[in-house]
Amino acid sequence: MRDDDRTARHRIHDGTDVVVEGDAGAVGPDGPEPGQSQGVDPVPPRPQVLGDGLPCPCAEPESGNEDHVCAHDTHPRGCRRRCGSPTRSLPERHCSTGRKPRETPRPYGGRMTGAHGDLAALAAALDELRDGLVAAADADERWAQAHPAHRPGAENLAHYVALRRRDIRDLQSDLAAWGLSSLGRAEAHVLASVDAVRRAVGSLADLPEIDARPCPVDFVTGERLLERHATALLGPVHGGRRTRIMVTLPSEAATDAELVHRIVGAGAELVRINCAHDGPDAWAAMIDHVRRAERAHGRHVAVTMDLAGPKLRTGPVAPGPAVVHAKPERDALGRTVAPVQVRLTRPGPAAAAGEVVVPVTDELWLARRRPGDRIAFRDTRGSKRMLVVTGTAAGDVRTELTDTAYLVPGTRLTAHGDATAVAALPPRERRLTLHVGDELILDPDLTPADPDAHPPRIGCTLPRVFEDTRIGHRIFFDDGRIGGIVEEAAPGRLRIRITDADLRGSRLGTAKGINLPDTELRLPALTDEDLDRLPFVVAHADAVSLSFVRSAADVARLQDRLAELGGARLGVILKVETVAGFENLPSILFAALHSPRVGVMIARGDLAVEAGYGRLAEVQEEILWVCEAAHVPVIWATQVLDTLARTGRPSRAEITDAAASGRAECVMLNKGPYVDHAVRFLDDVLGRMADHQRKKDSLLRRLRAWEEPGVPLR
């Protein structure tokens, strides 16, 4: 079929026509085009449903089938309790008895032998499957409430959720044995895929054609709708790839316009501003630099702003003494291999990571220094030390030191009888050291913790934790680097036994993240601080990201507030970073589809900690699948090419991760001194992979690497 012949008209249950012919005539974010049908088709009566609106998979209240096996052996026959979740990942739901559900019996078994009778059985299985999917969608009213632009995707999502509540692996094997599609790539067009296979089976078995309700989307419109929604939210793709690149702006972007120019020039289509850092003045300066860069490069660059959400972090730790430790590089025998570089400067400028900076009280003293000057001092231990000046620039003095030294405020520096003193220094950060088996006390007291206390204690920024956490719940700190089990849950205090730490101990400091994957925290995703920042976001950004979304109610609250601010058309990005957010993702998507522009970010940092690193690969795949079913674009985030952005050289593993990220509609890079190099590298990887992979589909382009001289191509 030629592209210009690919026109499909579908009826959805509220009677609205959806016409797809290229980009013309489709239902847009503002509803049907003029002239489209507004008739109303009758909607079949919907059976009684519970929970999230889908029928209980083990409900047979009046079937009289004595052989019925409930998914939970503690349930009575005919129960209507909802058992199981849309996916089988993560810890499985339990009955009120606490028992784990058994695998639901497969509705289809047996093998095809090639006879027409077996093909007829296969056709009957497909008919039963289709009828079940349609019935489930009819029983789920949520898809019909979606924005007109998303209604076909919402209905397809209902079909997909119903499909994934079944185990059809035997059916897939039998379809594959006949050389037919096994429905493994049906996400974007579920009913159309089932119908196509059913027609093929009917043709092989000479079965009469059946009348079926029209599908909400077909093979062409499913893919086009996803790309249309991705472009509406994220903007068009730059270059020859299909996946966009987003970059998190560092704080320096507020004062360094050239940095933003390099990021955009390298190929980024979007930038992200994290509202957990800086403030409105800095954000406005960043956005101004972005707009200048987009004018210079002649293309739009979308700005997304992340709302911080509830900050569940450790409290402060008492600082150590204000001291600078300068240490040269030494070999295995303790001999100096390379002197340490020490920069003498005026008070104020902050030190870069790994840099040794010593502020002095007299700026004129700095101006009098010349290369070759020798600066003598005694450190905190009374040891005589000597700094040698190697150069001066912009009021700073660069020096070298060949011996270890400790400098504190007031340390006297003398060069040829010309003296000054070390100015005030920031206190050194201290951290708690924790080993496996240690006890840790967590409480709401934000008084700085004493690292030398026994047992160690540290504060927590959200007092609600102490109301919702129970004995036996797991707890993780600092992106999962430290793990433990709650052994005591008293009002205002948790006693934790450390179960996961480095062999030589792990260090826990101030403002480190806390994850409680087993705890249902009764916290809204939208905090008062987020609400205060929303007016700025609505006025300046192209999209807003909601952090730590756990339920459809979180999404509805954001949508309501945006409507009040006149920002109903602002793009909405939902960050999936908790177990609850993943388990409730279908319901979250149904709510999100009320907005005209919506997407999902796989925030793999917190999600890996909560779900477990071993489950992350499975979880991120399932998020990609369910979002494709809803025609919702996905942003693949967290530590993509992180080593390259920070050091200038990628690791082997992150190159493979970058290649896999091309199955999403957008990839997010974090900040780093080499982030513009990371953008160019990712642009090249994504461009190459676009010729090999599209979502689940492998694309078989010609491979010239294996061509042999003298062997003709046939």
XYZ file of C-alpha atoms in Angstrom:
714
model
C 0.000 0.000 0.000
C 1.403 3.397 -0.979
C 1.833 6.014 1.734
C -0.689 8.321 0.072
C -3.240 5.503 0.097
C -2.874 4.858 3.804
C -6.009 6.552 5.007
C -7.951 5.092 7.882
C -11.199 6.208 9.490
C -12.082 4.742 12.856
C -15.104 5.035 15.084
C -14.508 5.408 18.792
C -17.201 4.816 21.324
C -18.285 8.388 21.792
C -18.918 8.700 18.062
C -15.977 11.044 17.313
C -14.264 10.314 13.975
C -10.482 10.004 13.970
C -9.055 10.494 10.483
C -5.364 9.981 9.811
C -3.948 10.839 6.408
C -0.414 12.062 6.840
C -0.822 14.961 9.225
C -4.108 16.242 7.801
C -7.541 15.738 9.213
C -6.462 14.169 12.505
C -8.014 15.035 15.786
C -5.764 17.684 17.240
C -5.251 18.870 20.795
C -8.235 21.182 20.470
C -10.703 18.450 19.408
C -12.208 17.344 16.079
C -11.688 19.420 12.972
C -14.716 21.196 11.483
C -16.809 18.850 9.417
C -15.934 15.753 11.384
C -18.796 13.590 12.549
C -20.281 14.349 15.904
C -22.788 11.447 15.871
C -23.190 9.165 18.854
C -22.946 5.414 18.615
C -24.644 3.323 21.276
C -22.255 2.106 23.963
C -22.747 -1.475 25.165
C -23.730 -1.799 28.829
C -20.692 -2.111 31.067
C -20.473 -4.937 33.598
C -19.829 -4.253 37.257
C -16.157 -3.584 37.964
C -14.051 -2.916 41.009
C -10.699 -1.328 41.861
C -9.159 0.443 38.874
C -12.116 -0.307 36.625
C -11.056 -3.650 35.139
C -12.960 -6.874 35.884
C -11.575 -9.237 38.478
C -9.647 -11.899 36.522
C -10.856 -14.686 38.819
C -14.517 -13.679 39.048
C -16.988 -16.454 38.115
C -19.888 -15.683 40.412
C -22.577 -17.537 38.510
C -20.753 -19.820 36.092
C -21.426 -22.978 38.009
C -17.982 -24.168 37.004
C -16.811 -26.388 39.843
C -13.350 -26.650 38.284
C -12.711 -22.915 38.510
C -9.377 -22.183 40.201
C -9.064 -18.787 41.810
C -5.726 -16.967 41.456
C -5.482 -17.056 45.273
C -6.162 -20.340 47.004
C -7.609 -18.482 50.002
C -10.402 -16.895 47.954
C -13.845 -18.552 47.890
C -15.318 -19.602 44.561
C -16.967 -16.737 42.778
C -15.052 -14.027 44.612
C -14.882 -10.610 42.973
C -11.627 -9.518 44.565
C -9.189 -7.988 42.111
C -6.130 -10.252 42.072
C -2.906 -9.377 40.326
C -1.684 -6.218 38.683
C -1.248 -5.156 35.051
C 2.289 -6.514 35.072
C 4.082 -9.301 36.867
C 7.160 -7.348 37.860
C 8.259 -6.213 41.298
C 7.003 -7.836 44.529
C 3.576 -9.311 43.711
C 0.376 -8.165 45.409
C -0.898 -10.298 48.254
C -4.347 -11.199 49.549
C -5.469 -9.948 52.904
C -4.214 -13.298 54.231
C -0.695 -12.349 53.192
C -0.297 -15.306 50.845
C 1.373 -14.860 47.460
C -0.852 -15.381 44.391
C -0.289 -18.447 42.233
C 0.283 -18.093 38.507
C -3.092 -17.590 36.813
C -3.900 -20.685 34.707
C -3.303 -20.117 31.022
C -6.533 -19.756 29.067
C -5.038 -21.369 25.966
C -2.875 -24.474 25.777
C -2.090 -27.208 23.348
C -0.003 -27.377 20.217
C -0.946 -26.966 16.542
C -0.212 -30.001 14.368
C -1.076 -28.477 10.995
C -4.612 -29.809 10.459
C -7.447 -27.416 9.610
C -9.209 -28.501 12.761
C -6.272 -27.218 14.768
C -6.305 -23.975 12.805
C -9.982 -23.633 13.675
C -9.101 -24.027 17.339
C -6.425 -21.377 16.940
C -8.964 -19.058 15.314
C -11.381 -19.678 18.168
C -8.647 -18.807 20.674
C -8.009 -15.538 18.840
C -11.730 -14.774 18.773
C -11.949 -15.377 22.518
C -8.902 -13.180 23.049
C -10.356 -10.324 21.014
C -13.743 -10.556 22.705
C -12.027 -10.427 26.088
C -10.007 -7.351 25.179
C -13.049 -5.512 23.838
C -15.115 -6.449 26.899
C -12.372 -5.199 29.224
C -12.208 -1.851 27.390
C -15.998 -1.523 27.469
C -15.878 -2.088 31.224
C -13.212 0.605 31.672
C -14.687 4.101 31.413
C -11.358 5.892 31.822
C -10.292 5.806 28.174
C -13.458 7.593 27.043
C -12.604 10.544 29.322
C -9.274 11.228 27.593
C -8.543 14.372 25.611
C -9.825 13.914 22.020
C -6.263 13.818 20.684
C -5.480 10.913 23.020
C -8.740 8.970 22.963
C -7.601 6.366 20.390
C -4.425 5.785 22.415
C -6.382 5.577 25.656
C -8.679 2.903 24.214
C -5.670 1.031 22.848
C -4.117 1.278 26.327
C -7.207 -0.371 27.813
C -6.848 -3.212 25.289
C -3.137 -3.579 26.067
C -3.629 -3.687 29.838
C -6.269 -6.389 29.327
C -3.906 -8.311 27.031
C -1.063 -8.210 29.573
C -3.313 -9.627 32.269
C -3.319 -12.855 30.278
C -0.556 -15.361 29.666
C -0.609 -16.061 25.918
C 2.819 -17.671 25.529
C 1.374 -20.973 24.287
C -0.751 -19.102 21.767
C 2.314 -17.164 20.630
C 4.303 -20.369 20.115
C 1.533 -21.896 18.019
C 1.186 -18.769 15.883
C 4.935 -18.718 15.278
C 4.846 -22.413 14.289
C 2.552 -21.421 11.411
C 4.854 -18.578 10.392
C 2.392 -15.989 11.698
C 2.887 -12.924 13.869
C 3.010 -13.916 17.520
C 1.605 -10.548 18.686
C 4.952 -9.626 20.232
C 4.924 -6.145 18.679
C 1.284 -5.263 19.161
C 1.713 -2.406 21.647
C 0.755 0.518 19.405
C -2.186 -1.282 17.720
C -3.437 -4.155 19.861
C -6.785 -5.000 18.236
C -5.436 -4.432 14.728
C -2.670 -6.948 15.431
C -5.114 -9.570 16.729
C -7.419 -9.004 13.754
C -4.590 -9.300 11.207
C -3.496 -12.641 12.668
C -7.094 -13.833 12.867
C -7.613 -13.035 9.173
C -4.461 -14.946 8.280
C -5.568 -17.988 10.285
C -9.028 -17.820 8.720
C -7.516 -17.674 5.263
C -5.307 -20.704 5.907
C -8.253 -22.686 7.277
C -10.828 -21.427 4.729
C -12.943 -20.050 7.569
C -15.638 -17.467 6.908
C -14.777 -13.858 7.675
C -16.142 -12.455 10.906
C -17.605 -9.044 11.619
C -15.591 -7.233 14.242
C -15.876 -3.806 15.798
C -13.489 -1.348 14.091
C -10.139 -0.912 15.796
C -9.278 2.434 17.432
C -5.927 2.479 15.576
C -4.302 0.430 12.840
C -0.679 -0.334 12.001
C -0.107 3.027 10.323
C -1.993 5.337 12.660
C -0.534 3.833 15.843
C 3.016 4.756 14.878
C 1.995 8.136 13.469
C 0.061 9.106 16.586
C 3.037 8.320 18.823
C 5.375 10.429 16.711
C 2.817 13.242 16.497
C 2.473 13.322 20.274
C 6.262 13.215 20.700
C 6.675 16.199 18.379
C 3.911 18.128 20.152
C 5.571 17.630 23.550
C 9.292 17.477 22.764
C 9.616 19.273 19.452
C 10.962 17.968 16.132
C 14.065 15.808 15.860
C 17.301 17.415 14.687
C 19.412 15.494 12.174
C 18.857 11.983 10.883
C 17.879 10.247 14.109
C 14.446 9.455 15.527
C 15.273 10.103 19.192
C 15.654 13.565 20.697
C 18.393 14.639 23.130
C 17.674 16.537 26.354
C 20.422 18.065 28.523
C 20.193 19.086 32.187
C 21.559 22.615 32.577
C 24.028 23.189 35.430
C 23.902 26.274 37.619
C 26.730 27.760 35.536
C 24.334 28.049 32.583
C 22.843 31.136 34.282
C 26.097 33.053 33.821
C 27.790 31.180 30.955
C 25.921 31.789 27.708
C 28.679 30.099 25.729
C 28.041 26.817 27.587
C 24.395 26.848 26.506
C 25.422 27.757 22.962
C 27.758 24.722 22.819
C 25.046 22.374 24.122
C 22.523 23.542 21.528
C 25.144 23.588 18.788
C 26.092 19.994 19.570
C 22.541 18.905 18.702
C 20.355 19.043 21.828
C 16.650 19.604 21.112
C 15.620 20.162 24.741
C 17.103 21.490 27.964
C 16.000 20.684 31.494
C 16.075 23.021 34.478
C 15.917 21.399 37.906
C 13.836 23.570 40.230
C 15.445 21.860 43.227
C 18.437 24.145 42.613
C 19.002 27.863 42.094
C 16.012 30.250 41.897
C 13.804 32.310 39.564
C 16.539 34.813 38.648
C 18.973 32.060 37.662
C 16.245 30.122 35.805
C 15.267 33.233 33.839
C 18.912 33.813 32.880
C 19.261 30.197 31.719
C 16.122 30.448 29.575
C 17.322 33.737 28.078
C 20.585 32.035 27.062
C 18.599 29.154 25.552
C 16.475 31.535 23.467
C 19.597 33.310 22.214
C 21.170 29.972 21.289
C 18.073 28.797 19.415
C 18.019 32.026 17.399
C 21.702 31.563 16.566
C 21.127 27.997 15.358
C 17.791 28.633 13.669
C 15.697 26.020 15.456
C 13.448 25.795 18.493
C 14.837 24.349 21.733
C 12.204 23.232 24.237
C 12.623 24.100 27.919
C 11.363 21.664 30.557
C 11.334 22.457 34.265
C 11.377 19.783 36.974
C 9.370 20.334 40.139
C 11.382 18.915 43.026
C 8.555 17.064 44.797
C 8.866 15.880 48.406
C 12.503 15.960 49.514
C 13.205 12.839 51.533
C 16.822 13.365 52.570
C 19.215 12.995 55.467
C 19.690 15.909 57.860
C 22.927 17.780 58.499
C 26.129 16.302 59.912
C 28.343 18.403 62.199
C 31.223 19.807 60.111
C 34.869 19.252 60.817
C 37.552 21.919 61.294
C 38.158 24.569 58.642
C 41.357 23.278 57.066
C 42.925 22.843 53.640
C 44.779 19.582 53.072
C 47.360 19.798 50.276
C 48.903 16.449 49.300
C 51.335 15.791 46.408
C 51.273 12.604 44.356
C 53.658 9.944 45.689
C 54.883 6.563 44.474
C 54.782 3.249 46.340
C 57.944 4.198 48.255
C 56.529 7.513 49.448
C 58.601 9.662 47.091
C 57.008 12.719 45.512
C 56.131 12.025 41.880
C 54.284 15.260 41.130
C 53.852 18.358 43.305
C 50.344 19.461 44.273
C 49.044 22.603 42.564
C 47.843 25.249 45.049
C 46.008 28.398 43.952
C 46.290 31.435 46.219
C 43.386 33.836 45.705
C 41.231 36.500 47.297
C 38.364 35.421 49.604
C 35.172 34.409 47.867
C 35.763 32.260 44.748
C 34.789 28.623 45.259
C 37.153 25.788 44.497
C 36.425 23.430 41.618
C 36.283 19.707 42.323
C 39.764 18.373 43.104
C 41.320 21.840 43.186
C 43.329 23.110 46.189
C 42.498 26.781 46.828
C 43.822 28.930 49.684
C 42.278 32.420 50.156
C 44.493 35.109 51.696
C 43.589 38.301 53.524
C 45.667 40.783 51.462
C 44.880 41.132 47.747
C 47.793 43.561 47.250
C 50.141 40.867 48.582
C 48.914 38.620 45.761
C 49.596 41.375 43.210
C 53.234 41.648 44.366
C 54.021 37.961 43.727
C 56.186 36.957 40.761
C 57.091 33.569 39.220
C 59.931 31.994 41.172
C 58.955 33.540 44.519
C 59.260 31.108 47.425
C 56.522 31.379 50.083
C 57.396 29.914 53.476
C 54.935 28.815 56.197
C 54.492 26.379 59.063
C 51.453 24.095 58.857
C 49.189 22.963 61.732
C 51.762 20.364 62.834
C 54.599 22.933 62.975
C 56.243 21.489 59.851
C 58.147 23.944 57.646
C 56.765 24.035 54.110
C 57.534 25.994 50.936
C 55.240 27.085 48.075
C 56.956 27.963 44.763
C 55.149 30.475 42.514
C 54.773 29.176 38.939
C 52.592 31.959 37.511
C 49.972 34.656 38.069
C 46.667 35.400 36.328
C 43.623 37.589 37.060
C 44.761 38.314 40.596
C 45.432 34.659 41.449
C 48.822 33.149 42.221
C 49.585 29.604 41.043
C 52.037 27.659 43.187
C 53.464 24.161 43.661
C 54.030 22.249 46.897
C 56.189 19.098 47.149
C 55.253 18.087 50.729
C 51.957 17.388 52.489
C 50.629 20.364 54.444
C 47.570 21.406 56.478
C 46.608 25.108 56.418
C 44.026 26.808 58.664
C 42.737 30.391 58.937
C 45.531 32.616 60.282
C 48.417 30.524 58.897
C 51.177 33.074 58.108
C 52.575 33.103 54.546
C 55.895 34.960 54.001
C 57.774 35.753 50.769
C 60.997 37.807 51.035
C 59.775 39.331 54.307
C 56.400 40.254 52.757
C 53.719 38.497 54.838
C 49.967 37.812 54.771
C 47.667 35.252 56.385
C 45.248 32.586 55.261
C 41.685 33.976 55.269
C 38.526 32.238 56.516
C 37.991 28.737 55.154
C 34.786 26.741 54.814
C 34.485 23.912 57.351
C 35.308 20.453 56.081
C 32.426 18.101 55.432
C 32.190 15.115 57.753
C 30.156 11.949 57.318
C 29.014 8.956 59.317
C 30.859 5.687 58.618
C 28.576 2.637 58.581
C 29.398 -1.077 58.332
C 27.187 -4.112 57.805
C 25.645 -5.007 61.166
C 25.825 -1.468 62.557
C 22.822 0.192 64.157
C 21.652 3.579 62.889
C 19.053 5.859 64.481
C 16.925 7.975 62.136
C 14.825 10.734 63.689
C 13.173 14.050 62.693
C 15.706 16.119 64.686
C 17.669 18.235 62.194
C 20.336 19.179 64.722
C 23.716 18.395 63.098
C 24.620 14.771 63.813
C 27.852 13.892 65.620
C 29.852 11.454 63.437
C 31.596 10.106 66.547
C 28.384 9.257 68.436
C 27.570 5.627 69.244
C 25.198 4.431 68.004
C 25.261 6.938 65.158
C 22.150 8.993 64.450
C 21.079 11.278 61.632
C 18.006 13.402 60.957
C 15.350 13.026 58.262
C 13.754 15.958 56.427
C 10.207 14.491 56.241
C 8.561 13.678 59.599
C 5.796 11.745 57.778
C 8.254 8.887 57.369
C 7.951 8.031 61.044
C 4.176 7.617 60.795
C 4.143 5.345 57.729
C 7.222 3.129 58.150
C 6.871 -0.286 59.805
C 9.201 -2.883 61.268
C 10.741 -5.010 58.531
C 10.588 -2.321 55.869
C 13.710 -1.819 53.767
C 15.462 1.536 53.690
C 18.222 2.792 51.397
C 20.468 5.847 51.564
C 22.519 7.769 49.010
C 21.241 6.182 45.754
C 21.252 2.729 47.303
C 24.888 2.756 48.395
C 23.796 1.925 51.962
C 20.877 -0.347 52.820
C 19.203 -1.530 55.992
C 16.125 -3.010 57.650
C 13.894 -1.193 60.146
C 14.078 -3.119 63.438
C 12.174 -0.620 65.582
C 9.531 1.890 64.475
C 8.660 4.152 67.388
C 6.974 7.564 67.173
C 9.657 9.979 66.004
C 12.388 7.352 65.696
C 13.486 4.443 63.517
C 16.166 1.976 64.571
C 17.838 0.535 61.495
C 20.183 -2.438 61.117
C 22.648 -1.897 58.257
C 22.592 -4.830 55.826
C 24.350 -3.392 52.776
C 27.566 -1.371 52.838
C 31.116 -1.521 51.510
C 33.469 -4.001 53.141
C 35.521 -1.153 54.586
C 32.428 0.839 55.498
C 30.239 3.340 53.639
C 30.052 7.022 54.477
C 26.716 8.822 54.893
C 26.619 12.605 54.733
C 24.280 15.564 54.631
C 21.325 15.843 52.200
C 21.593 12.305 50.846
C 18.504 10.684 49.376
C 16.409 8.186 51.349
C 14.325 5.475 49.657
C 11.660 3.362 51.370
C 10.448 0.895 48.693
C 8.189 -1.063 51.084
C 6.574 1.990 52.685
C 3.431 3.612 51.348
C 4.205 7.231 52.121
C 1.087 9.367 52.323
C 2.706 12.340 50.640
C 1.461 14.388 47.683
C 3.831 14.546 44.725
C 3.119 18.294 44.486
C 4.469 20.177 47.516
C 3.698 23.714 48.649
C 7.094 24.767 47.321
C 6.233 23.271 43.933
C 2.917 25.148 43.892
C 4.772 28.405 44.564
C 7.042 27.764 41.566
C 4.331 26.738 39.119
C 3.442 30.314 38.007
C 7.032 30.833 36.830
C 7.008 27.475 35.043
C 3.734 28.248 33.262
C 5.061 31.625 32.140
C 8.451 30.464 30.860
C 8.616 26.717 30.145
C 7.375 24.446 27.371
C 6.730 21.531 29.748
C 6.692 20.750 33.460
C 7.967 17.520 35.027
C 6.203 16.073 38.074
C 8.604 14.184 40.339
C 7.764 11.117 42.450
C 4.301 10.651 40.920
C 2.630 7.704 42.655
C -1.031 7.825 41.664
C -3.620 9.267 39.295
C -4.586 11.706 42.062
C -1.092 13.257 41.883
C -1.584 13.901 38.178
C -5.085 15.336 38.638
C -3.842 17.785 41.267
C -1.199 19.132 38.894
C -3.694 19.396 36.036
C -6.154 21.294 38.228
C -3.517 23.787 39.324
C -2.278 24.299 35.755
C -5.835 25.008 34.650
C -6.188 27.632 37.390
C -2.993 29.309 36.159
C -4.044 29.234 32.503
C -1.468 26.563 31.693
C -3.731 23.675 30.699
C -1.861 23.329 27.396
C 1.566 23.184 29.052
C 3.306 19.885 28.385
C 3.248 17.461 31.345
C 6.049 14.947 31.943
C 5.511 12.306 34.611
C 8.649 10.978 36.293
C 8.326 7.287 37.196
C 10.834 6.751 40.003
C 9.009 4.718 42.661
C 7.533 1.233 42.900
C 4.086 2.759 43.486
C 4.436 4.905 40.377
C 5.343 1.868 38.300
C 2.586 -0.361 39.663
C -0.017 2.366 39.125
C 1.296 3.436 35.719
C -1.797 2.428 33.676
C -4.050 4.465 35.997
C -1.550 7.329 35.947
C -1.540 7.304 32.148
C -5.336 7.303 31.910
C -5.350 10.425 34.107
C -2.486 12.060 32.208
C -4.242 11.572 28.869
C -6.733 14.255 29.919
C -3.939 16.722 29.018
C -3.223 17.517 25.349
C 0.572 17.080 25.648
C 1.975 14.409 27.938
C 5.036 12.187 28.313
C 6.756 9.847 30.770
C 10.321 9.960 32.060
C 11.971 6.732 33.241
C 13.925 8.157 36.183
C 16.222 5.173 36.556
C 18.167 6.431 39.577
C 15.530 6.203 42.296
C 13.640 3.529 40.348
C 16.655 1.200 40.427
C 17.000 1.667 44.178
C 13.312 1.049 44.850
C 12.714 -1.818 42.424
C 16.155 -3.366 42.822
C 18.991 -3.132 40.323
C 18.289 -6.664 39.119
C 14.742 -5.670 38.103
C 15.532 -2.345 36.449
C 16.025 -3.781 32.954
C 12.652 -5.535 33.144
C 10.866 -2.522 34.596
C 12.158 -0.029 32.037
C 11.099 -2.351 29.209
C 7.578 -2.611 30.597
C 7.349 1.179 30.913
C 8.356 1.513 27.259
C 5.689 -1.020 26.226
C 2.753 0.441 28.144
C 3.611 3.994 27.033
C 3.802 2.878 23.409
C 0.354 1.329 23.839
C -0.939 4.734 25.016
C 0.991 6.538 22.212
C 2.804 8.504 24.922
C 6.452 9.516 24.316
C 9.120 8.297 26.748
C 12.259 10.037 28.025
C 15.094 7.635 28.923
C 16.966 9.273 31.810
C 19.681 8.940 34.471
C 23.399 8.331 33.941
C 23.282 8.056 30.163
C 26.911 8.560 29.050
C 27.573 9.888 32.550
C 31.266 8.959 32.529
C 31.762 10.668 29.180
C 30.026 13.850 30.389
C 32.167 13.927 33.540
C 35.578 12.718 32.288
C 35.568 13.025 28.520
C 35.762 9.248 27.926
C 32.815 6.820 27.920
C 32.738 3.407 29.554
C 31.965 0.377 27.406
C 28.763 -0.413 29.290
C 27.292 3.053 28.873
C 27.782 2.921 25.101
C 25.511 -0.132 25.020
C 23.019 1.701 27.233
C 23.104 4.704 24.906
C 22.360 2.439 21.936
C 19.396 0.864 23.765
C 18.040 4.317 24.628
C 17.156 4.868 20.982
C 13.914 2.957 21.546
C 12.642 5.944 23.535
C 11.490 9.214 21.985
C 14.033 11.234 23.979
C 17.229 10.624 25.952
C 18.343 12.834 28.832
C 21.985 13.618 29.589
C 23.076 14.993 32.937
C 25.426 17.904 33.404
C 29.203 17.612 33.257
C 32.234 19.513 31.912
C 32.181 17.429 28.717
C 28.421 17.357 28.197
C 28.660 18.942 24.724
C 30.983 16.082 23.703
C 28.435 13.647 25.138
C 25.677 15.238 23.009
C 27.730 14.797 19.811
C 28.640 11.231 20.730
C 25.021 10.342 21.507
C 23.884 12.012 18.285
C 26.200 9.703 16.341
C 25.138 6.554 18.236
C 21.414 7.290 17.888
C 21.801 8.087 14.196
C 23.511 4.756 13.568
C 21.023 2.743 15.613
C 18.073 4.357 13.805
C 19.008 2.200 10.794
C 18.920 -0.976 12.895
C 16.168 -0.625 15.493
C 12.746 0.985 15.825
C 11.081 0.207 19.146
C 10.968 -3.626 19.222
C 11.523 -3.980 15.462
C 14.917 -4.963 14.073
C 15.502 -3.216 10.740
C 17.472 -5.337 8.261
C 19.371 -2.793 6.226
C 22.210 -3.955 3.994
C 25.357 -4.721 6.022
C 28.473 -3.911 4.014
C 30.837 -5.029 6.775
C 30.444 -8.706 5.766
C 30.754 -8.306 2.029
C 33.662 -10.346 0.608
C 35.689 -9.308 -2.436
C 34.932 -11.459 -5.446
C 31.695 -12.897 -4.025
C 28.808 -11.582 -6.136
C 25.585 -10.423 -4.530
C 22.567 -12.395 -5.730
